mmCIF file of C-alpha atoms and ligand atoms in Angstrom:
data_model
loop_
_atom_site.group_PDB
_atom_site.id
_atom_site.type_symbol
_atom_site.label_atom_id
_atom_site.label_comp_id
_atom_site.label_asym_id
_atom_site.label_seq_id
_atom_site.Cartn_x
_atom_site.Cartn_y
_atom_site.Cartn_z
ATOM 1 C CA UNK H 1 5.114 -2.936 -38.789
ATOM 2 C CA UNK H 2 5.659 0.081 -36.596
ATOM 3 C CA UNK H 3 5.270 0.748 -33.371
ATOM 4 C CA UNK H 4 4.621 4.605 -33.409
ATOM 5 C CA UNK H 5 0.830 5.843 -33.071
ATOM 6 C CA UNK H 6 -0.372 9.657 -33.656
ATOM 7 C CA UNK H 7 -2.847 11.693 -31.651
ATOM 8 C CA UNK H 8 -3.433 15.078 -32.233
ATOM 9 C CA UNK H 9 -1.186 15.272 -35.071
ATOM 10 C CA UNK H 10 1.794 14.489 -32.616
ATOM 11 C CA UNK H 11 3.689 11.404 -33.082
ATOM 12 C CA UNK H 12 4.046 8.743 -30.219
ATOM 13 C CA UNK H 13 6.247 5.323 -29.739
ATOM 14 C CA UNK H 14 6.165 2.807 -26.969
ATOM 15 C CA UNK H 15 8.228 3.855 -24.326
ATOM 16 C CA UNK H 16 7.093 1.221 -21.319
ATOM 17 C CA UNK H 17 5.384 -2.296 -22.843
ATOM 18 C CA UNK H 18 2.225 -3.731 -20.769
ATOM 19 C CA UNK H 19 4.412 -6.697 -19.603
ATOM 20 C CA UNK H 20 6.835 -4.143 -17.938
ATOM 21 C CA UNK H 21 3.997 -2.262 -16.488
ATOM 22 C CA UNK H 22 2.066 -5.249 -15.301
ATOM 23 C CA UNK H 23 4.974 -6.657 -13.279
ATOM 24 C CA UNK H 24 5.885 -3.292 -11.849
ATOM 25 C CA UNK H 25 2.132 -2.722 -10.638
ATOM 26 C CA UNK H 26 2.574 -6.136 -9.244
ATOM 27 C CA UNK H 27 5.671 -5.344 -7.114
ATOM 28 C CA UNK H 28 4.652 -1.732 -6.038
ATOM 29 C CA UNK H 29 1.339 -3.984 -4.739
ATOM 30 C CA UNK H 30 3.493 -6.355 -2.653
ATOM 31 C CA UNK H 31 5.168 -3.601 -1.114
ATOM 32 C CA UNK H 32 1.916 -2.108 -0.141
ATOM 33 C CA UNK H 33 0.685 -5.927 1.086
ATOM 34 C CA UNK H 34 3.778 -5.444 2.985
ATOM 35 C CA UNK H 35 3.269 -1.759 4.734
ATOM 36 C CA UNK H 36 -0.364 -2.275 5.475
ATOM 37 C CA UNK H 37 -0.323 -5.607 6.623
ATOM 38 C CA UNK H 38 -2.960 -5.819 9.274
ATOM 39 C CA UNK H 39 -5.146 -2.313 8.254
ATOM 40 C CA UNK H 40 -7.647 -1.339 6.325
ATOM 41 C CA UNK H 41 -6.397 1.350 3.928
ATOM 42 C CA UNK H 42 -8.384 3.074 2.201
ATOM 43 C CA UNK H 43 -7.390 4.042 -1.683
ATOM 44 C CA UNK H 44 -8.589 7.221 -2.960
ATOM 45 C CA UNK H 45 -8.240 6.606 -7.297
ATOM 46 C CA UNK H 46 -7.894 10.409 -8.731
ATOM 47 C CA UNK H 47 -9.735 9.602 -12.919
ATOM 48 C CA UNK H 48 -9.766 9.837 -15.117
ATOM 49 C CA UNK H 49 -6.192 9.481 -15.598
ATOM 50 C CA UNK H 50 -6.072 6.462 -12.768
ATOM 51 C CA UNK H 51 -8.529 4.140 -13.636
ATOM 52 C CA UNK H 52 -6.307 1.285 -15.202
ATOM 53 C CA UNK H 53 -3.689 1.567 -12.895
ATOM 54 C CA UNK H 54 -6.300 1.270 -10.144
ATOM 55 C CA UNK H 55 -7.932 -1.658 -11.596
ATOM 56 C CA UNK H 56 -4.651 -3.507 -11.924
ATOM 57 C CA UNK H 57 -2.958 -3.010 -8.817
ATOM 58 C CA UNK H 58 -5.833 -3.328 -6.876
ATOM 59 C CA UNK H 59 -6.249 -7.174 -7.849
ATOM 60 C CA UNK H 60 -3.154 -7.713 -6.388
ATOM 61 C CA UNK H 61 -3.837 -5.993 -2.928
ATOM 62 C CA UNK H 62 -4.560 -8.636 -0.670
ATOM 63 C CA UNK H 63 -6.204 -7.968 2.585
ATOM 64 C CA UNK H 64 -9.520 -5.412 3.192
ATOM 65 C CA UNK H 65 -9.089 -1.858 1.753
ATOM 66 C CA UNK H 66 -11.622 0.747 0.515
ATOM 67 C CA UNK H 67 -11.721 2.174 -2.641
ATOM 68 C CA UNK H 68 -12.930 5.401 -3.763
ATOM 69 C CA UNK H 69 -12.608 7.412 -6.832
ATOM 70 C CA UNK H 70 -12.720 11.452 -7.034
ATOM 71 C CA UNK H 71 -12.008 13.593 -9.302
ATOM 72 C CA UNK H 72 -10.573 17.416 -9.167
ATOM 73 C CA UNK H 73 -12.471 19.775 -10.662
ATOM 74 C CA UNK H 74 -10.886 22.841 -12.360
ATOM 75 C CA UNK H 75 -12.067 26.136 -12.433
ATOM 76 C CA UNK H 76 -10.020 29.347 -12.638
ATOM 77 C CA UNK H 77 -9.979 31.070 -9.471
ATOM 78 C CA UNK H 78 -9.915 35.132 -9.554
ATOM 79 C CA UNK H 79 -7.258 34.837 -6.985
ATOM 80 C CA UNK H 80 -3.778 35.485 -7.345
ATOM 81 C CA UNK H 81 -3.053 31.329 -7.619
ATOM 82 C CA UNK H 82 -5.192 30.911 -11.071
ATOM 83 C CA UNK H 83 -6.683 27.831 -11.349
ATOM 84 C CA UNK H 84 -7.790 26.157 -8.796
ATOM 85 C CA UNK H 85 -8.444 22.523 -8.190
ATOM 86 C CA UNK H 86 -11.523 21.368 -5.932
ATOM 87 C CA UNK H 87 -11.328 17.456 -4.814
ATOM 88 C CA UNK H 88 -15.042 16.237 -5.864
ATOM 89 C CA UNK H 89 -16.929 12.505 -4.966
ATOM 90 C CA UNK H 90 -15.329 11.669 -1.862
ATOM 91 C CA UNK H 91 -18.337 11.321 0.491
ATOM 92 C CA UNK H 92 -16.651 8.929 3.458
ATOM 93 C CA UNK H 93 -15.256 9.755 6.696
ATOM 94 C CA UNK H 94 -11.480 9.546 6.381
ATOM 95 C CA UNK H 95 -10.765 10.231 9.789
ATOM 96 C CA UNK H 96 -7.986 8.407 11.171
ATOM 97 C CA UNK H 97 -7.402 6.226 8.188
ATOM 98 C CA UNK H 98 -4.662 5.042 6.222
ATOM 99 C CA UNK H 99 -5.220 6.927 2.783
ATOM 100 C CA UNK H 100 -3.569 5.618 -0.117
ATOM 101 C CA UNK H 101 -4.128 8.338 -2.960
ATOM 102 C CA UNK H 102 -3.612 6.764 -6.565
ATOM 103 C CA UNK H 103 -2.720 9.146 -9.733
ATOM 104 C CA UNK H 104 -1.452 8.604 -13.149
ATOM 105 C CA UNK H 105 1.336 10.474 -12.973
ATOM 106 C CA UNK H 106 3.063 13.179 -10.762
ATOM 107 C CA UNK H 107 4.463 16.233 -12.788
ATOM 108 C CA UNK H 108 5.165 19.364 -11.234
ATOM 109 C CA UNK H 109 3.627 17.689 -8.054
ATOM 110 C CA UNK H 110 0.695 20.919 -7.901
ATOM 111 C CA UNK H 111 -2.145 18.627 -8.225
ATOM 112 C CA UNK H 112 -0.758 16.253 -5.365
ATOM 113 C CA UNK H 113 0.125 18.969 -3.350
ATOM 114 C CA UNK H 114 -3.533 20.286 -3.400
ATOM 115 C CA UNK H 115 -4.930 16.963 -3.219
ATOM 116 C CA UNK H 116 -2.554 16.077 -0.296
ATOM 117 C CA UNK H 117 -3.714 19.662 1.612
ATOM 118 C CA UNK H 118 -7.660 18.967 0.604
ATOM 119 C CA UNK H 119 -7.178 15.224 2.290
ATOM 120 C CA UNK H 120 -5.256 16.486 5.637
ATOM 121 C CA UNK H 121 -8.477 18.369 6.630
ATOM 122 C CA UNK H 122 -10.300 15.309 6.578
ATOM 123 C CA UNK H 123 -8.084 14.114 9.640
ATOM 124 C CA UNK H 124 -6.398 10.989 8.270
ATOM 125 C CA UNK H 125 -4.399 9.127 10.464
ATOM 126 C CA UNK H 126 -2.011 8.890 7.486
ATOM 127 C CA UNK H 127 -1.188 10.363 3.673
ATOM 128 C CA UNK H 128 0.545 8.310 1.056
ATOM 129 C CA UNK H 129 1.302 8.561 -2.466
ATOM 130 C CA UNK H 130 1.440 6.165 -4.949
ATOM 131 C CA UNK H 131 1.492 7.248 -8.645
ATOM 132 C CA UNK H 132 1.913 5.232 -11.989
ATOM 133 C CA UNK H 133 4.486 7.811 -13.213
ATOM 134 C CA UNK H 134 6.905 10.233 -12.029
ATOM 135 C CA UNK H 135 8.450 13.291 -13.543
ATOM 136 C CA UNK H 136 11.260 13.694 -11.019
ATOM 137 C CA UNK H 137 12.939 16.866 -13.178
ATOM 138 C CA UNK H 138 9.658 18.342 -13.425
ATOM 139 C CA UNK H 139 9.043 18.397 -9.692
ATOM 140 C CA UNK H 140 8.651 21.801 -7.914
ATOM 141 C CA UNK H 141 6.297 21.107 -4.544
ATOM 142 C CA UNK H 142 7.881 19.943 -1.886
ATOM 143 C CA UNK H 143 5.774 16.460 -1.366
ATOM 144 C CA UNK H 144 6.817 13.051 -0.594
ATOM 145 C CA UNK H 145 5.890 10.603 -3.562
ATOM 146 C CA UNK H 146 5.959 6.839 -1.576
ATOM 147 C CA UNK H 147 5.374 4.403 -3.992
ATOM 148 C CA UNK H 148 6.480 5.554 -7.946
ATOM 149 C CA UNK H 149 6.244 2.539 -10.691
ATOM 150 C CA UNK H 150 8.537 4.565 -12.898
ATOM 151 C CA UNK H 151 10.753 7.809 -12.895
ATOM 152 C CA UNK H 152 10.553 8.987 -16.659
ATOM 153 C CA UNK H 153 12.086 12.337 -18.473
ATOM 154 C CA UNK H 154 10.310 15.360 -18.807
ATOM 155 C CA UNK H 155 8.201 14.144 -22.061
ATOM 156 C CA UNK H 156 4.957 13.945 -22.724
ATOM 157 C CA UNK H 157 3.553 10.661 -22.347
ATOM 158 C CA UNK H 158 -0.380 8.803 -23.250
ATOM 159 C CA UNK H 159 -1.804 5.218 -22.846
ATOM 160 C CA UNK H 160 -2.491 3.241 -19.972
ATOM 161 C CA UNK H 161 -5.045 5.469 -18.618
ATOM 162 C CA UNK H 162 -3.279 8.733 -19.782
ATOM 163 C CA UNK H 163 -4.731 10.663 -22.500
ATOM 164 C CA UNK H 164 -3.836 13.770 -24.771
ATOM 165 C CA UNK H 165 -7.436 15.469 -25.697
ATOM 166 C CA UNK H 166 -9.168 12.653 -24.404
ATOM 167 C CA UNK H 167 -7.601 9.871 -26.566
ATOM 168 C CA UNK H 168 -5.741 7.338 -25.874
ATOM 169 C CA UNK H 169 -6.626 6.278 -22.239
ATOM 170 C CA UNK H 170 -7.574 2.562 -23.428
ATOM 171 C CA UNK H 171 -3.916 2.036 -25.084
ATOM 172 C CA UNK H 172 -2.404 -0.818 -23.009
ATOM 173 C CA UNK H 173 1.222 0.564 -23.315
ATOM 174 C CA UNK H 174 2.432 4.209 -22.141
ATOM 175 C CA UNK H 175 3.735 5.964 -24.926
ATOM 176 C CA UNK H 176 6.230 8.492 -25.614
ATOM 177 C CA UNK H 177 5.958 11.764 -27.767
ATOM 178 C CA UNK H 178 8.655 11.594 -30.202
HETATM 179 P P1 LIG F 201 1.118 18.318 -11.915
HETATM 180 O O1 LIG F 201 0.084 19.054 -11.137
HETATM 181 O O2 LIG F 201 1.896 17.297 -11.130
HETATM 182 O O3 LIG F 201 2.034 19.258 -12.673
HETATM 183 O O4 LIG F 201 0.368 17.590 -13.071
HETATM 184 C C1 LIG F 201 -0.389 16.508 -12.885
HETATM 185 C C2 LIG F 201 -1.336 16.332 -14.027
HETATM 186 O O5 LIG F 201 -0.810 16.828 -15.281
HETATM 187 C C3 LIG F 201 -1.584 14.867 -14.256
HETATM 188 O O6 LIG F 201 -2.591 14.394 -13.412
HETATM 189 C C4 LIG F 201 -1.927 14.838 -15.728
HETATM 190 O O7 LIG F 201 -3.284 15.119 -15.896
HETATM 191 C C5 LIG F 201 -1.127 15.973 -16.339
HETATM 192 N N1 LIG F 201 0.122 15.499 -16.966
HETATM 193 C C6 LIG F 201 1.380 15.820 -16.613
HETATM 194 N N2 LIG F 201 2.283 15.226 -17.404
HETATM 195 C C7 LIG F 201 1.567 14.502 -18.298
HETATM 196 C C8 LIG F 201 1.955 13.629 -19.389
HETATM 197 O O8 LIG F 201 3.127 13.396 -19.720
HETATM 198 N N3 LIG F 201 0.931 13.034 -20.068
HETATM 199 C C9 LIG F 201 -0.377 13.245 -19.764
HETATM 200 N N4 LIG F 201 -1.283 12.610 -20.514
HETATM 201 N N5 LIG F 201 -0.773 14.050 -18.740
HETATM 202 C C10 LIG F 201 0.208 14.667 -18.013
#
């Protein structure tokens, strides 16, 4: 029996099981029980990529929160930046609120840092980050990533939500390309 799976003629293996994951979703949600004792944060879930990290730490969030789901929508731009990334869905007042913004996984940290600089207009009382993965060699904005489940190597990874051509979101490990 083997472990490996292929997608797009690329070869994958298991690189984090769903036990691992699950209990690591489970302490990165006590630490927010911990933080936001008391408040009302509200999580902003960036899909597709975030949906089953959403729905899995969010069982384990105790207290009121909020959650909302967006997604960025890309389109290139004719300015000198390229493509540019428009936050779409979010139709509630954020003003002084405690955001909690939920991605699958933090790269070069350009998405974050537009996503971060899209939210700040909105006039939350506070910003944090908490992603399912983090590239930290890959990382070139200068953002501040609070809550990371895992630091993992530049390679590129699907499952758990991620995808590569829009398969493999529903695998319940992350795996790695080989
Ligand atoms: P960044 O803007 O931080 O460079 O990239 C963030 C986005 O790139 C993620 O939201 C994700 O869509 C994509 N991405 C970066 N690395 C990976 C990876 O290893 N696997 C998958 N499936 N997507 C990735």
């Amino acid at each position: 029996m083997t472990n490996n799976i292929e997608i797009a003629d690329k070869q994958f293996e298991i690189y984090i099981n769903a036990d691992v994951i699950a209990k690591r979703v489970k302490e990165i949600a006590s630490a927010l029980n911990h933080d936001f004792s008391g408040k009302t944060p509200v999580f902003i879930s960036v899909l597709n990529g975030a949906f089953m990290f959403t729905s899995d730490l969010l069982k384990h969030v105790e207290g009121a929160c909020e959650v909302h789901f967006v997604k960025l929508s890309s389109y290139s731009g004719t300015g000198s930046t390229g493509e540019v990334k428009q936050l779409v869905g979010l139709n509630t007042d954020l003003s002084n609120r405690d955001v909690i913004i939920l991605e699958d996984i933090v790269d070069t940290g350009l998405t974050m840092k537009m996503l971060i600089g899209q939210i700040s207009t909105m006039h939350p009382s506070s910003i944090s980050v908490c992603t399912l993965l983090l590239k930290p060699d890959a990382l070139v904005e200068d953002i501040k990533v609070n809550y990371a489940c895992f630091e993992i190597p530049e390679k590129f990874v699907v499952g758990y939500g991620l995808d590569l051509d829009g398969i493999g979101r529903n695998l319940p490990h992350i795996y790695q390309i080989i």
